[in-house]
Amino acid sequence: MTGWVGRPITRFEDDALLRGAGHFTADLPAEAYLRFVRSPVAAGIIDGCIAPDGVMMITDTDLASVPPIKPIIRKFGYVPIAQPVLARGVVRYTGEPVAAVIGQTEEQAEDFADLVSLNITPAPVCVTAEAAMAPGAPVIHPGMADNIVVQTALTTPGYESANAKAAHRVVTKIRSHRQAALPMETRAAHAAFDAATGRVTLTCTAQMPHLMHRAITAMLGMAADELRVIAPDFGQKMSLAAEYVVLVWAALRLRTSIAWVEDRRDNLMASFHARDIAIEVEGAFDNEGRFLALRGDITANVGAYAPYPNTAAVEPLMSFTELPGPYDIGEYSCAARGVITNTCCSAPYRGVARPAITLAMERLLDMAAMQLGMEPAEIRRRNLIRIFPHTTPTGLVYDNAAYVETMEMALLAADVPGFRARQHAARARGVYLGLGMSSFCERTGYGSAAFAARGMDIQPGWEHVDMTLDGDGVVTARIGASPHGQGLRTTLAQIIADAVGVVPANVRVVHGDTDHTPFGWGTFASRSLVISGGASLIAARKIRERLLQQAASYLEAADADIDLRDGYASVTGTDRRVSIAVLAQVHGGFADDGFYDPLGTFSNATHIAMVAVDIETCMVRVERFIVAEDAGRLINPMIVDGQIHGGVAQGIANALLEEVIYDETGNILTISLADFLAPTAHEIPAMTILHRETIADATMTGAKGLGEGGTIGAPAAVLNAINDALAPLKVTINEMPATPARLHAALRGTK
Amino acid sequence: MKLHVNGRDYDIAVEARRTLADALRKDCGLTGTHIGCEHGVCGACTVIMDGAAVRACLIFAVQAEGAVIRTVEGLAAGGLHVIQQEFVAHHGLQCGFCTPGFLMLAVAAREAEPDLTDAEILDVLSANLCRCTGYQNIVKAVSASARRMRET
Amino acid sequence: MKPCAFIYHRPSGLPEALALLAAHAPTGGRVLAGGQSLVPMMAYRMAQPSHLIDINHIATLQGAAMQNGALVIGTTTRHAAFKTGICPGPLGAMLGFVSSHIAHGPIRNRGTFGGSLANADPASEWCLVMVTLGGRVMLQHASGTRMVAAGDFFTGVMATALADDEMLTEAHLPWGQGDQWGFYEISRRAGDYALAMCLVVYRLDNGLMRDVRLGIGGAEATPRRLAAAEAILAGQAPTGPNFIQAADAAAAMLKPMTDHNVTALFRRDLVRAAVRRALHHSLNHE
């Protein structure tokens, strides 16, 4: 009895996208175009901002009644930060929007922006976390003297005594430099005023349209039904863009349609950044290489402001909570802080904090293995958690999984002995090959309880699905989540098709429109398939129950003898059947809903990278990449592999290429794609992907989230591989990206 | 001025500074060609001009007068083009933003050289950026379509 | 990232183009060739020409032919035209190989040989080829023509001897008797700007290197030949130890550019590697 779940069916999303008929925000024509005038300096006092005659300009004076963006966490010493949607008197990072001008075309709007006379008296800057925390550093936000926006610490009662028993102690410091999410589609928004209804329709790139709706109506004092938010697309767009608020304000004021399409320069300079994190870890091990205790110290440079809704606390707090990863580390002591600097704000980007903590843990384990004279795989075997559920020192509960078995799968595929032989032979020829592994577990699909634990004012978590089955036999699911390329229309259709008994082609998934979907939180934190899928399954099962009754009555059989499948209800063992469309017609259609708010589930994976390091040019080539992943039940294996491919590519980019660079004055140097280096097809090797399916009891569908895993595991695997390659030269590198310049410095340092 | 796109003439009035990419999207209404960087690196705006793949963001519309231009909208003749079919079969797209550029890049390369090897295909495809697929399935889709077109 | 407004001209002949340039150069008029460097600079508004004189439709400026032992390359000959051998013999093979390192296919389909020279990016492959082979460029303006040696043409980072009202119309690339050539480029990703590159050309006379020309690019403000390295190789056998000696000499005499990606020390090491590998490449083109 095979169903649709588990089959690699092709996507319903593809046809329109391949014909160039997909809907993207920037495609919409508008009566007027808006362009932002941005701060050319990282810190300063605005002395004046004057538009030439005849140019309509919006500044904070016009927006005096609009409250600032100010998300709140009520724990961890969090100091709320207010970000005016346009700078109010001071600027705090290069690229901060100071004013907006309006033209009839994008070209004209840019001409006008260039003509604006913006005078700023520069102020002292802090670009790095170290500088911002130094005694006497300039205070970036009033009332936050040390520039620390959030901090927390924990030492378990048994830490000191466990640590004292260590036979081996290993310390390492890792540094994850700043990265940008770099969606191929930049941010864009289009706000259209409808004079007949007085409503504004905001079409924008966003992952959480309902939350955008809630935030913008609140900030602009609009009634809920005065704004409709449509989010056809996504990317780097989980957080509220101040620019969108200005745009809706302008549409209301001008009673017209007005658009803003971010260009790549502004995207790299002033959209959200991520991953600017330094971590020191110290492992205390016994004689057999087993963890006795782990100490961590985490500093995240979170930029100048706090994005809504997540605040500036996500990276330091998530690092703090999830640092131990898939290992039984015994006792734990950790301190973490988020530091405000004169740089662009940091916001959640695929993987959020986990690429850095995984790098810290996996470097630590490789260094410990070397110190203990052990194979890297062996020390992991001794420390990976084997008994579930497992409660971590920070109170996370890991659900059923198979961490060791997943790692063994990856090792087998990698043929480590074969690699070691090749590596040995290559070294004789002066060629440095390396193999690196990394294991991690990833908290996914978590509901409101997890967000409540963070003390967030906004507590996302659940998802809601409205479902109908109409007389044409088509199921329509209206979801609050807002997919962006992961193929959720297809995977939800598979889940719903099995539950109701229709073919996936007869399932319509409506999303990304606040007029036509129930409230939902959106797409982030590897949650959409798990939570929206769970809610869909709940709704679909309710409809199924009623369909069964209707079919039993129609076919004069017992409920238990009815089989619902691919559009028909049939009586098992007979040729009596009726189409589900007819049943729906007879019944006048079916409607129900599903609400799902799970605790969360942990997926896990082991990544193995094989690299070649050219020690003359310091260039690294990733030659092979293996992923063994356990994300529970696979709804659509083709889509799963696609998610992993893309994640790993972004992880390799994080490890080797991509870096946002500021100079010491806070000027950003990486504002073009000739400077911020995204990988091409040449830099990404062919990947081997293997799956285990530990069915998650913790979720409705048995599936665990996996959208972010690729980005989490890949950087550490690549860095470990580079270190393995360079081990004969006694060179280590614990910074990413491991650029040629950094490798050169490391190699030269030993010569 | 006139732009000849996908076998049709478009009479448009544009400033000299309007790029071909913007003219296609805003003045011809052909929004399938996407704009990802406007400085010639990402390739989302790749179209075929007089038989060669070019960056439509690095050509002014006025320069393209008299040229034969093909965009993603002209690829399918009713049913999907072979390469579009292979993108479906191999899951060669996710968000779909870079996809039109990759399709035009690959079609132009294949039409110029029917016997591209897999290594040459990889080299061709390295001209454009994709953020979703890690290129794995784009490479497979283009290789498969090249094989299919050779066989037929 | 929309360019500033400009007035567009599409001359169909060279005299018309030169007249337009003479008329508009004093007020910011510029020549538009392939546009693959100029248009991005305009998108960032780092270039704001008032007039653009599009020379892509002047048929006489395109194509290449051998004349008196030199390949004469029309200024709007596109990079892609070099791919499969623009001329017979080792010169065509070398130019084809070098051209494959210039950006990516769609850029090569538009970018031009003359445009690259006039743009004078330190990392330009064609600039290195011109300097290493001792090429000359023809510069024309409304009332005259002059020939300038490549070594004198490039005056700094994106700076040349070209006057505002002059157009680079031809490049003359001589090919001596040497049939050995090697090229190696180091860049972050395939198609990226060179961090260092080396072109070497020589002939073998009874197993010894003669008429050695060795140029480096991407490492200093302008490409140049390294006489000291050439002297080490001249009259010697093409062997690994000699190559290392030449590479060391090249690295030692470098005045490297530095930036946040490449320190002077690193650039020296990259040049050393590029020189040695280009020399090895001259022995084996596989």
XYZ file of N, CA and C in Angstrom, chain A residues 80-231:
456
model
N 16.707 46.561 25.157
C 16.001 46.848 23.894
C 16.632 48.020 23.148
N 16.677 47.889 21.833
C 17.268 48.916 20.972
C 16.185 49.419 20.039
N 16.117 50.714 19.874
C 15.128 51.301 18.970
C 15.799 51.677 17.653
N 15.204 51.213 16.565
C 15.694 51.604 15.247
C 14.617 52.417 14.543
N 14.841 53.720 14.390
C 13.873 54.505 13.618
C 13.883 54.001 12.172
N 12.724 54.009 11.513
C 12.714 53.449 10.152
C 13.574 54.285 9.216
N 13.669 55.592 9.489
C 14.699 56.410 8.840
C 15.504 57.049 9.972
N 16.801 57.190 9.736
C 17.681 57.625 10.830
C 17.183 58.916 11.464
N 17.262 58.982 12.774
C 16.758 60.129 13.527
C 17.932 60.817 14.213
N 18.552 61.748 13.517
C 19.611 62.546 14.142
C 20.993 61.914 14.112
N 21.036 60.572 14.248
C 22.339 59.896 14.234
C 22.304 58.726 13.259
N 23.462 58.398 12.753
C 23.580 57.173 11.946
C 24.540 56.236 12.653
N 24.289 54.931 12.492
C 25.066 53.953 13.261
C 25.710 52.876 12.401
N 25.493 52.892 11.108
C 26.251 51.988 10.223
C 26.233 52.534 8.806
N 27.227 52.162 8.050
C 27.307 52.588 6.656
C 26.185 51.902 5.880
N 25.342 52.716 5.280
C 24.220 52.148 4.539
C 22.890 52.326 5.239
N 22.916 52.876 6.456
C 21.660 53.088 7.171
C 20.773 54.052 6.382
N 19.494 53.708 6.182
C 18.635 54.625 5.422
C 18.369 55.913 6.207
N 18.615 57.029 5.540
C 18.454 58.335 6.179
C 17.235 59.052 5.602
N 17.014 58.875 4.329
C 15.895 59.538 3.665
C 15.480 58.687 2.480
N 14.293 59.022 1.938
C 13.835 58.345 0.730
C 13.372 59.405 -0.253
N 13.699 59.203 -1.518
C 13.234 60.122 -2.551
C 12.398 59.338 -3.556
N 11.535 60.052 -4.256
C 10.580 59.386 -5.135
C 10.724 59.926 -6.550
N 10.834 59.001 -7.500
C 10.922 59.378 -8.903
C 9.915 58.596 -9.727
N 9.778 59.000 -10.974
C 8.817 58.290 -11.835
C 9.392 56.995 -12.377
N 10.726 56.911 -12.405
C 11.388 55.669 -12.795
C 12.464 55.387 -11.755
N 12.979 54.173 -11.791
C 14.082 53.868 -10.874
C 15.300 54.734 -11.186
N 15.523 54.970 -12.488
C 16.669 55.782 -12.892
C 16.553 57.182 -12.290
N 15.340 57.757 -12.418
C 15.140 59.115 -11.925
C 15.267 59.164 -10.391
N 14.715 58.169 -9.731
C 14.807 58.144 -8.266
C 16.272 58.118 -7.835
N 17.087 57.371 -8.563
C 18.515 57.308 -8.208
C 19.198 58.652 -8.487
N 18.806 59.313 -9.582
C 19.347 60.653 -9.856
C 19.026 61.588 -8.692
N 17.777 61.532 -8.243
C 17.356 62.408 -7.139
C 18.159 62.101 -5.867
N 18.325 60.823 -5.598
C 19.065 60.441 -4.387
C 20.475 61.023 -4.425
N 21.074 61.003 -5.617
C 22.430 61.548 -5.751
C 22.462 63.053 -5.508
N 21.335 63.714 -5.745
C 21.301 65.177 -5.610
C 21.024 65.623 -4.180
N 20.616 64.686 -3.332
C 20.331 65.054 -1.946
C 21.637 65.439 -1.254
N 21.579 66.556 -0.561
C 22.772 67.006 0.152
C 22.670 66.531 1.599
N 23.478 65.540 1.928
C 23.442 64.932 3.260
C 24.727 65.284 3.993
N 24.583 66.009 5.081
C 25.771 66.393 5.857
C 25.785 65.667 7.186
N 26.845 64.934 7.398
C 26.986 64.170 8.635
C 28.342 64.487 9.247
N 28.354 64.808 10.529
C 29.624 64.960 11.235
C 30.019 63.595 11.772
N 31.097 63.043 11.261
C 31.464 61.689 11.676
C 31.762 61.606 13.171
N 31.448 60.460 13.736
C 31.723 60.190 15.152
C 32.634 58.969 15.224
N 33.269 58.749 16.378
C 34.133 57.565 16.518
C 33.328 56.284 16.309
N 33.984 55.268 15.772
C 33.275 54.031 15.436
C 33.869 52.833 16.166
N 33.014 51.820 16.326
C 33.462 50.491 16.750
C 33.037 49.530 15.659
N 33.995 48.931 15.018
C 33.650 48.015 13.928
C 33.643 46.569 14.416
N 34.533 46.268 15.330
C 34.628 44.890 15.819
C 34.073 44.787 17.240
N 33.735 43.564 17.624
C 33.234 43.341 18.979
C 34.304 43.712 20.007
N 35.565 43.403 19.711
C 36.649 43.714 20.647
C 36.695 45.225 20.898
N 36.625 45.989 19.807
C 36.679 47.443 19.947
C 35.481 47.952 20.735
N 34.316 47.386 20.487
C 33.107 47.881 21.143
C 33.106 47.565 22.635
N 33.790 46.483 23.015
C 33.805 46.084 24.429
C 34.979 46.697 25.191
N 35.895 47.309 24.454
C 37.089 47.852 25.110
C 36.697 48.991 26.044
N 37.436 49.153 27.149
C 37.129 50.254 28.071
C 37.208 51.580 27.325
N 36.248 52.433 27.585
C 36.272 53.744 26.948
C 35.774 53.757 25.518
N 35.229 52.649 25.056
C 34.732 52.600 23.676
C 33.548 53.550 23.529
N 33.365 54.096 22.328
C 32.202 54.958 22.107
C 30.908 54.193 22.411
N 29.955 54.885 23.004
C 28.662 54.266 23.312
C 27.764 54.413 22.082
N 27.312 53.291 21.555
C 26.581 53.323 20.283
C 25.100 53.638 20.499
N 24.514 53.041 21.536
C 23.133 53.383 21.884
C 23.126 53.939 23.299
N 22.412 55.053 23.501
C 22.366 55.618 24.843
C 21.828 54.593 25.837
N 22.421 54.528 26.994
C 21.919 53.611 28.011
C 22.531 52.224 27.934
N 23.454 52.033 27.013
C 24.109 50.719 26.911
C 25.611 50.974 26.930
N 26.110 51.246 28.113
C 27.460 51.782 28.245
C 28.524 50.838 27.709
N 28.319 49.523 27.857
C 29.360 48.580 27.447
C 29.112 48.015 26.046
N 28.060 48.499 25.371
C 27.691 48.026 24.037
C 27.301 46.552 24.014
N 27.030 45.994 25.171
C 26.593 44.588 25.211
C 25.070 44.568 25.298
N 24.454 43.988 24.283
C 22.998 44.043 24.193
C 22.345 42.856 24.898
N 23.090 41.786 25.029
C 22.523 40.599 25.668
C 23.667 39.750 26.191
N 23.480 39.135 27.345
C 24.522 38.223 27.830
C 23.915 37.198 28.774
N 24.530 36.043 28.759
C 24.055 34.988 29.638
C 25.224 34.075 29.974
N 25.077 33.341 31.041
C 26.133 32.413 31.456
C 25.510 31.286 32.264
N 26.181 30.158 32.214
C 25.692 28.998 32.955
C 26.898 28.142 33.325
N 26.933 27.667 34.569
C 27.913 26.647 34.934
C 27.158 25.564 35.694
N 27.210 24.355 35.183
C 26.482 23.280 35.859
C 27.187 22.972 37.182
N 26.410 22.503 38.167
C 26.979 22.304 39.518
C 28.205 21.399 39.520
N 28.229 20.409 38.630
C 29.350 19.473 38.659
C 30.527 19.879 37.801
N 30.468 21.074 37.196
C 31.486 21.432 36.205
C 32.893 21.444 36.781
N 33.069 22.157 37.919
C 34.435 22.344 38.428
C 35.099 21.008 38.763
N 34.351 20.140 39.416
C 34.981 18.878 39.822
C 35.246 17.982 38.608
N 34.328 17.990 37.636
C 34.547 17.181 36.431
C 35.761 17.697 35.670
N 35.822 19.018 35.563
C 36.914 19.647 34.826
C 38.258 19.345 35.487
N 38.260 19.277 36.802
C 39.495 19.035 37.544
C 40.035 17.628 37.304
N 39.146 16.729 36.905
C 39.576 15.336 36.699
C 40.151 15.080 35.309
N 40.237 16.104 34.513
C 40.624 15.892 33.118
C 42.009 15.276 32.982
N 42.089 14.245 32.140
C 43.399 13.683 31.791
C 44.002 14.480 30.634
N 43.122 15.007 29.798
C 43.563 15.813 28.657
C 42.684 17.050 28.576
N 43.338 18.137 28.262
C 42.602 19.387 28.138
C 42.959 19.993 26.784
N 41.955 20.382 26.046
C 42.207 20.951 24.719
C 41.419 22.252 24.616
N 42.116 23.288 24.160
C 41.473 24.593 23.996
C 41.607 25.016 22.547
N 40.548 25.583 22.021
C 40.687 26.168 20.695
C 39.794 27.383 20.578
N 40.239 28.287 19.704
C 39.439 29.477 19.412
C 39.092 29.441 17.941
N 37.833 29.610 17.666
C 37.461 29.699 16.250
C 36.886 31.079 15.982
N 36.961 31.446 14.724
C 36.424 32.749 14.322
C 35.631 32.547 13.037
N 34.372 32.914 13.112
C 33.522 32.900 11.919
C 33.341 34.342 11.486
N 33.850 34.673 10.312
C 33.723 36.056 9.848
C 32.350 36.279 9.228
N 32.041 37.526 9.077
C 30.695 37.937 8.683
C 30.346 37.493 7.250
N 29.139 37.016 7.099
C 28.679 36.546 5.794
C 27.350 37.225 5.475
N 27.010 37.278 4.217
C 25.696 37.786 3.819
C 24.929 36.644 3.170
N 23.624 36.641 3.338
C 22.819 35.524 2.833
C 22.824 35.468 1.307
N 22.883 36.624 0.702
C 22.988 36.733 -0.752
C 21.902 35.974 -1.521
N 20.623 36.236 -1.274
C 19.614 35.661 -2.163
C 19.817 36.229 -3.568
N 19.605 35.406 -4.583
C 19.780 35.924 -5.948
C 18.791 37.047 -6.218
N 17.610 36.926 -5.631
C 16.646 38.006 -5.733
C 16.858 38.929 -4.534
N 17.143 40.178 -4.797
C 17.301 41.120 -3.692
C 15.932 41.429 -3.088
N 15.950 42.178 -1.989
C 14.666 42.572 -1.404
C 13.913 43.491 -2.377
N 12.609 43.408 -2.326
C 11.797 44.275 -3.183
C 10.426 44.400 -2.545
N 9.806 45.528 -2.776
C 8.455 45.727 -2.248
C 7.686 46.652 -3.174
N 6.382 46.459 -3.198
C 5.492 47.223 -4.061
C 4.242 47.489 -3.238
N 3.936 48.749 -3.009
C 2.766 49.089 -2.210
C 1.779 49.835 -3.101
N 0.555 49.322 -3.174
C -0.448 49.923 -4.054
C -1.656 50.353 -3.237
N -1.977 51.632 -3.328
C -3.146 52.168 -2.628
C -4.362 52.000 -3.526
N -5.450 51.518 -2.954
C -6.689 51.376 -3.708
C -7.681 52.408 -3.186
N -7.972 53.407 -4.017
C -8.817 54.519 -3.570
C -10.223 54.037 -3.230
N -10.691 53.007 -3.908
C -12.060 52.538 -3.685
C -12.238 52.005 -2.268
N -11.235 51.291 -1.784
C -11.369 50.654 -0.467
C -10.512 51.329 0.590
N -9.589 52.166 0.169
C -8.672 52.785 1.110
C -7.603 51.832 1.607
N -7.508 50.670 0.979
C -6.533 49.680 1.427
C -5.216 49.822 0.679
N -4.180 49.328 1.321
C -2.893 49.206 0.637
C -2.577 47.720 0.498
N -2.162 47.342 -0.706
C -1.658 45.977 -0.901
C -0.137 46.054 -0.998
N 0.525 45.443 -0.035
C 1.992 45.404 -0.039
C 2.429 44.047 -0.562
N 3.041 44.052 -1.739
C 3.655 42.828 -2.257
C 5.132 42.946 -1.954
N 5.683 41.945 -1.296
C 7.079 42.109 -0.888
C 7.765 40.753 -0.747
N 9.061 40.808 -0.771
C 9.842 39.611 -0.509
C 9.873 39.427 0.997
N 9.275 38.349 1.462
C 9.202 38.122 2.905
C 8.942 36.658 3.170
N 9.453 36.178 4.270
C 9.222 34.795 4.660
C 8.078 34.689 5.665
N 7.640 35.846 6.166
C 6.598 35.821 7.192
C 5.601 36.942 6.916
N 4.765 36.766 5.891
C 3.864 37.856 5.490
C 2.907 38.286 6.591
N 2.418 37.328 7.383
C 1.465 37.720 8.424
C 2.126 38.588 9.486
N 3.370 38.284 9.799
C 4.063 39.078 10.802
C 4.411 40.465 10.254
N 4.761 40.533 8.957
C 4.976 41.835 8.321
C 3.692 42.654 8.444
N 2.576 42.008 8.169
C 1.272 42.670 8.233
C 1.023 43.217 9.630
N 1.261 42.386 10.604
C 1.004 42.781 11.991
C 1.910 43.955 12.384
N 3.191 43.852 12.022
C 4.145 44.888 12.440
C 3.854 46.214 11.747
N 3.599 46.160 10.461
C 3.443 47.416 9.712
C 2.124 48.102 10.070
N 1.050 47.338 10.218
C -0.213 47.984 10.606
C -0.059 48.629 11.988
N 0.643 47.956 12.882
C 0.821 48.531 14.221
C 1.646 49.812 14.148
N 2.721 49.776 13.368
C 3.610 50.950 13.325
C 2.953 52.143 12.650
N 2.112 51.879 11.658
C 1.507 52.989 10.918
C 0.097 53.300 11.398
N -0.342 52.638 12.465
C -1.672 52.910 13.008
C -2.786 52.547 12.056
N -2.602 51.503 11.278
C -3.625 51.077 10.320
C -4.500 50.004 10.960
N -5.756 49.981 10.571
C -6.604 48.861 10.972
C -6.134 47.626 10.222
N -6.379 46.456 10.789
C -5.872 45.228 10.188
C -6.330 45.074 8.743
N -7.604 45.448 8.477
C -8.092 45.212 7.109
C -7.689 46.315 6.135
N -6.908 47.270 6.595
C -6.427 48.306 5.674
C -5.154 47.893 4.949
N -4.588 46.758 5.321
C -3.353 46.306 4.664
C -3.485 44.837 4.279
N -3.088 44.558 3.065
C -2.976 43.173 2.612
C -1.506 42.963 2.262
N -0.939 41.882 2.747
C 0.459 41.593 2.414
C 0.507 40.332 1.557
N 1.156 40.467 0.417
C 1.372 39.321 -0.468
C 2.875 39.084 -0.534
N 3.274 37.856 -0.315
C 4.709 37.543 -0.352
C 4.940 36.421 -1.355
